[in-house]
Short mmCIF file of C-alpha atoms in Angstrom, two decimals:
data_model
loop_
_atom_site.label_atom_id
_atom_site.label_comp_id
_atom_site.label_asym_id
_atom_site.label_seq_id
_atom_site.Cartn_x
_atom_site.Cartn_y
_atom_site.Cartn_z
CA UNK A 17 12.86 -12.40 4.28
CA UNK A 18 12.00 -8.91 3.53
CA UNK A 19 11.38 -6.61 6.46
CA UNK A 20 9.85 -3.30 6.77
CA UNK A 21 9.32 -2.45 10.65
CA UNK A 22 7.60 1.20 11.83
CA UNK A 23 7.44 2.41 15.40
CA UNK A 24 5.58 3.32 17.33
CA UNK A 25 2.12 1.39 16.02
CA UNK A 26 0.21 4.24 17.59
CA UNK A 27 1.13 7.62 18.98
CA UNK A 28 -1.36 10.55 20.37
CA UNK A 29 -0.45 13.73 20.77
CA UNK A 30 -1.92 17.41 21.01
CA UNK A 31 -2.45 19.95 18.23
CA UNK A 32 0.74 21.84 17.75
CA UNK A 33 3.23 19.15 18.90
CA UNK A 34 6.28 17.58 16.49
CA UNK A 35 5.82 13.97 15.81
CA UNK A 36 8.67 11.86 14.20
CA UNK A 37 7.48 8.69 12.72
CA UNK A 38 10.16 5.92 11.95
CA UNK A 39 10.66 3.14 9.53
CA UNK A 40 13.26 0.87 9.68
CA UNK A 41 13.85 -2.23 6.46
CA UNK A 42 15.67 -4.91 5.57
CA UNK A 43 15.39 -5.70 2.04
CA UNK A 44 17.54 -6.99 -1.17
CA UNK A 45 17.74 -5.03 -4.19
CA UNK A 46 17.05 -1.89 -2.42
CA UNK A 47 15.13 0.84 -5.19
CA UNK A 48 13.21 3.41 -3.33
CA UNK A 49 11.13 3.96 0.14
CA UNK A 50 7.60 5.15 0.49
CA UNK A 51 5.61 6.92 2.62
CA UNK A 52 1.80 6.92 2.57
CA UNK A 53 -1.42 8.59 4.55
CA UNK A 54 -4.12 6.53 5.11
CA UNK A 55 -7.15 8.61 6.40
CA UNK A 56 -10.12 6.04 5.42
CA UNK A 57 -9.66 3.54 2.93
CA UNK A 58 -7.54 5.10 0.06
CA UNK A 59 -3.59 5.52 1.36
CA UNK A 60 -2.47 8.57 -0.55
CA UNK A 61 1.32 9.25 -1.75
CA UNK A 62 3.20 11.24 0.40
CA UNK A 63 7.00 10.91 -0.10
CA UNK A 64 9.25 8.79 -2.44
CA UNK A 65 12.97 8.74 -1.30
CA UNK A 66 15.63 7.00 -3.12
CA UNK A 67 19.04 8.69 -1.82
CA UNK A 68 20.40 9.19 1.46
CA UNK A 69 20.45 12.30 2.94
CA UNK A 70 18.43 14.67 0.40
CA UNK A 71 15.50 15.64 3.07
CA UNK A 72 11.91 16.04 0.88
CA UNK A 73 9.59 18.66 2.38
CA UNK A 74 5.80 19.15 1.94
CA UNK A 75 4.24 21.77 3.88
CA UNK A 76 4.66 20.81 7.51
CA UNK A 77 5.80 17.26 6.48
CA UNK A 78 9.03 16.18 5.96
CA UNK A 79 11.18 12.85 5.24
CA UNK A 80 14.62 11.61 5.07
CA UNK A 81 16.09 8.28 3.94
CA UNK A 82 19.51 6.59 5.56
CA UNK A 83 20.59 4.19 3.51
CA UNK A 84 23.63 2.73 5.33
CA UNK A 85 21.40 2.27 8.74
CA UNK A 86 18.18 1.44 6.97
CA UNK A 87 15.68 3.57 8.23
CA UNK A 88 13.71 6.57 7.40
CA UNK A 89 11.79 9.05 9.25
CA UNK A 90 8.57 10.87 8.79
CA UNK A 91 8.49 14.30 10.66
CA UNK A 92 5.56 16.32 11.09
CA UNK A 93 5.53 19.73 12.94
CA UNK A 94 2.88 21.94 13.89
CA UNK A 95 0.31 18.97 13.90
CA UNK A 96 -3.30 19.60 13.33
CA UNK A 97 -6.39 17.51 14.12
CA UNK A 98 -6.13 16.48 9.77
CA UNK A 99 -2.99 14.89 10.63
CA UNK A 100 -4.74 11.91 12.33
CA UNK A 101 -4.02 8.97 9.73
CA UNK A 102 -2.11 5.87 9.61
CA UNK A 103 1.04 6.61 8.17
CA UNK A 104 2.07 3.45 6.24
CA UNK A 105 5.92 3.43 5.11
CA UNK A 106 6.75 0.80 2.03
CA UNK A 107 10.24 -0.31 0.26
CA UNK A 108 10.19 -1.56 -3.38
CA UNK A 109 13.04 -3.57 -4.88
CA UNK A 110 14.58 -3.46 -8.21
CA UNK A 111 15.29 -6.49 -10.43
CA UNK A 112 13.01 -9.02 -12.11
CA UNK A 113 10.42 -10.81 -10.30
CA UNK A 114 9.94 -8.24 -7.25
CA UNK A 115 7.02 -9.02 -5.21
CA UNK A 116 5.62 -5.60 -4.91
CA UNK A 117 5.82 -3.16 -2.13
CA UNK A 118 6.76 -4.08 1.23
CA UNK A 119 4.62 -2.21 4.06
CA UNK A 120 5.05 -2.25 7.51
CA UNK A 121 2.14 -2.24 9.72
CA UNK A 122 1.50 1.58 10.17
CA UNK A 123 1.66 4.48 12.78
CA UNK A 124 -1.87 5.65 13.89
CA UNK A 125 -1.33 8.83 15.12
CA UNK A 126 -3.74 10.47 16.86
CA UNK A 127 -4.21 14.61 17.06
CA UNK A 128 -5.83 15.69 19.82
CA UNK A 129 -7.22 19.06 19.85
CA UNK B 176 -8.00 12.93 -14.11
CA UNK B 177 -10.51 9.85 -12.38
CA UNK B 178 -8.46 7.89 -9.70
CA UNK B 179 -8.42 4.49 -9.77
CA UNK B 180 -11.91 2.76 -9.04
CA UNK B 181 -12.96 -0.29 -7.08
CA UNK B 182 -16.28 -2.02 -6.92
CA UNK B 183 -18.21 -2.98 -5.12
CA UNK B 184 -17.07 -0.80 -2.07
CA UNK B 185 -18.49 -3.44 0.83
CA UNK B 186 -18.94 -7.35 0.44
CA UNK B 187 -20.81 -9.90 2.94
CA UNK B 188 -19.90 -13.57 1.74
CA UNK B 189 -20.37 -16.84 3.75
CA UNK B 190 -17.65 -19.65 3.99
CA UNK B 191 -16.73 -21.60 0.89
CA UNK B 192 -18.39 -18.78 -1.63
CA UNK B 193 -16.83 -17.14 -4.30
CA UNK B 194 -16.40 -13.39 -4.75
CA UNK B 195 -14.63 -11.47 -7.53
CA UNK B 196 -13.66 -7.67 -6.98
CA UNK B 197 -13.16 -5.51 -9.69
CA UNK B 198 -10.57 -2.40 -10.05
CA UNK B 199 -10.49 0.49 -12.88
CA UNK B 200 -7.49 2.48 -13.10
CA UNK B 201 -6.47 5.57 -13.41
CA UNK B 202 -6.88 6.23 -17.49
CA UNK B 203 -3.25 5.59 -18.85
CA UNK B 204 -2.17 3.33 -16.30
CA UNK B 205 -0.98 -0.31 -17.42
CA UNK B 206 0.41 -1.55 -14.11
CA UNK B 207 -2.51 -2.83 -11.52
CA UNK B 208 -1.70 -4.48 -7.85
CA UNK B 209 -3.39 -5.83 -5.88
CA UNK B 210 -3.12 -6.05 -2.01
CA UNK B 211 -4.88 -7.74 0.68
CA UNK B 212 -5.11 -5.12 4.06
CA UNK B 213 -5.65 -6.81 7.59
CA UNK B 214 -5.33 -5.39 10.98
CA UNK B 215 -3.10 -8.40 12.07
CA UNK B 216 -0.85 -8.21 8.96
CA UNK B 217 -0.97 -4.62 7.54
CA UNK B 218 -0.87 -4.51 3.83
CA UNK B 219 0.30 -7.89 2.00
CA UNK B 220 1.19 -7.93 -1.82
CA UNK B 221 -0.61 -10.38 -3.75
CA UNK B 222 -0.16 -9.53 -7.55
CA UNK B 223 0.88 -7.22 -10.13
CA UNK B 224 -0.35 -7.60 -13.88
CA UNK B 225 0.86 -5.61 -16.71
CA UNK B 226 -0.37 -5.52 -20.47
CA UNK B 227 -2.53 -8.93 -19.12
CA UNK B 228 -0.13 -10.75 -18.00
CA UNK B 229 0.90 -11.34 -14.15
CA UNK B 230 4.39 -9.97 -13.86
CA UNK B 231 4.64 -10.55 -9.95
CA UNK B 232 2.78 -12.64 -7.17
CA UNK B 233 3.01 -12.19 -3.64
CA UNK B 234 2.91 -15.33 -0.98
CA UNK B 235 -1.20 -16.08 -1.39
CA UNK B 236 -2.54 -19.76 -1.97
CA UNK B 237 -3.66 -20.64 -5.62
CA UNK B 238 -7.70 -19.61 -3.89
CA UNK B 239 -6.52 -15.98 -5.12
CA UNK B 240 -6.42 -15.18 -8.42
CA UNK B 241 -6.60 -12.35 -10.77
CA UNK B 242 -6.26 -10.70 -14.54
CA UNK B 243 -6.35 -7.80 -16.11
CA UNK B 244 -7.83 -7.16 -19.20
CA UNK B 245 -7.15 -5.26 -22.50
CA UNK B 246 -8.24 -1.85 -21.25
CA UNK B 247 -6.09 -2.56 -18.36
CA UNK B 248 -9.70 -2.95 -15.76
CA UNK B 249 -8.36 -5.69 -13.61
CA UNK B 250 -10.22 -8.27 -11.67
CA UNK B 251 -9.18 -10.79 -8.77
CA UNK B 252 -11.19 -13.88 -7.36
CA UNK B 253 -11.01 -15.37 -4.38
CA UNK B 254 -12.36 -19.34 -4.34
CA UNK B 255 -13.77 -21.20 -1.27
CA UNK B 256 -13.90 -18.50 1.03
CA UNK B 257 -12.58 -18.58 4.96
CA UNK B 258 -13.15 -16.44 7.34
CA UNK B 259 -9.42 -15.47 7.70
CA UNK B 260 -10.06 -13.89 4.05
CA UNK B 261 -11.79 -11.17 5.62
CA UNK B 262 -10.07 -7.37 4.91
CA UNK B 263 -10.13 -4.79 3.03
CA UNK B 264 -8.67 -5.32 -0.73
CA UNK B 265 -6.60 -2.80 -2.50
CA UNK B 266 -6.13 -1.96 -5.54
CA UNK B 267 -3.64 0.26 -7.13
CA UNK B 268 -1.80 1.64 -10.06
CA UNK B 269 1.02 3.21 -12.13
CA UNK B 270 1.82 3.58 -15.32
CA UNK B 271 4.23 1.11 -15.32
CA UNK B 272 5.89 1.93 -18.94
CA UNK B 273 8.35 -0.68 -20.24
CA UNK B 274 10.35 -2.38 -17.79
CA UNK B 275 9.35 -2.04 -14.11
CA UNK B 276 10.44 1.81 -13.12
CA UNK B 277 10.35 3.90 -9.96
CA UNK B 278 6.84 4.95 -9.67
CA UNK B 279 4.50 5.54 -7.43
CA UNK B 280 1.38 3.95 -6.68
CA UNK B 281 -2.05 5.39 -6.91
CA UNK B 282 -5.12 3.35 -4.40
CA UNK B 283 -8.49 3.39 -4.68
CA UNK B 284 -10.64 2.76 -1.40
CA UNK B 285 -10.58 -0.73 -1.74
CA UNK B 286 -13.44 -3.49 -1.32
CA UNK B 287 -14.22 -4.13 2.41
CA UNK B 288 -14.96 -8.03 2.21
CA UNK B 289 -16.68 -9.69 5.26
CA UNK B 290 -16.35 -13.22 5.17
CA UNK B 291 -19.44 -14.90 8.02
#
């Protein structure tokens, strides 16, 4: 059975600290890995990774993808009080008759001022 | 560009009732899924329809259904409601040209559904 596992489930910090979110899967038919915000009720697109080792960067975000361990992690630096979200990580699979994205259960980080 | 729309935003049933949730999406996008969101279970897939028909369906009993119509608005039903159906309900797009490509989904706010 597909797998998609993210630690910690919650994590508070202060304003200014590094966070590193992780995301670990265990899927078949491997396509790409997914990172989302979710401040309310919409999660909104933050990273799509599909090689290993090619780092994407937004701002103070930043991702990276390991394809022979399984995991990716979500880094954030400089955190600010907007950062507080669930951070949902997803795989999708390639080949006919995928079941859609695979979440895990989210990271609810907290930034405290 | 609108984002993808779901109505209504919030949803008080009773056991064994009916409710159908409807999702717009983003104008251009064929592909609409569908997912249920719980705090026990995070977010579970339950379908995927493209052009009308269902190309994918997640691990839901047959009391969930959906379909998507020829402007690509999509709506999904849920029969003989429990309480366990209670969550929020997702809905999101792509464009989701020809054969099933890497692309990314777009959600809209989703239906809060309270099941008493």
């Amino acid at each position: 059975e597909d797998k998609v596992v993210q630690s910690p489930l919650s994590l508070v910090v202060h304003e200014g600290d590094t966070v590193t979110l992780n995301c670990s899967y265990e899927v078949t038919n491997f396509r790409s890995l997914l990172w989302y915000k979710q401040e309310k009720k919409a999660p909104t697109f933050l990273f799509m990774l599909t090689s290993s080792g090619i780092e994407k960067k937004s701002g103070r975000l930043s991702s990276i993808l390991d394809k022979k361990e399984l995991f990716s992690i979500l880094n954030i630096t400089a955190t600010q009080t907007g950062d507080s979200a669930i951070y949902l990580c997803a795989v999708d699979r390639s080949g006919g008759g995928a079941d859609g994205l695979t979440f895990g259960k989210g990271t609810h980080l907290i930034i405290q001022p | 560009k609108a984002g993808v729309t779901q109505t209504p935003r919030y949803l008080i049933k009773t056991r064994g009732q009916q409710v159908t949730l409807s999702c717009s999406p983003i104008s251009g996008h064929r592909s609409v899924s569908w997912y249920q969101q719980t705090p026990g279970q995070g977010l579970q897939f339950l379908f995927e329809y493209f052009s009308e028909t269902q190309r994918n369906k997640g691990n839901f009993p047959g009391r969930f259904s959906g379909r998507q119509f020829s402007n690509s608005r999509s709506e999904m039903n849920v029969s003989t409601l429990e309480l366990g159906d209670s969550a929020l309900y997702l809905c999101a797009s792509r464009p989701g040209q020809g054969a099933r490509s890497n692309e990314k989904l777009f959600f809209g706010s989703g239906t809060q559904l309270s099941v008493l």
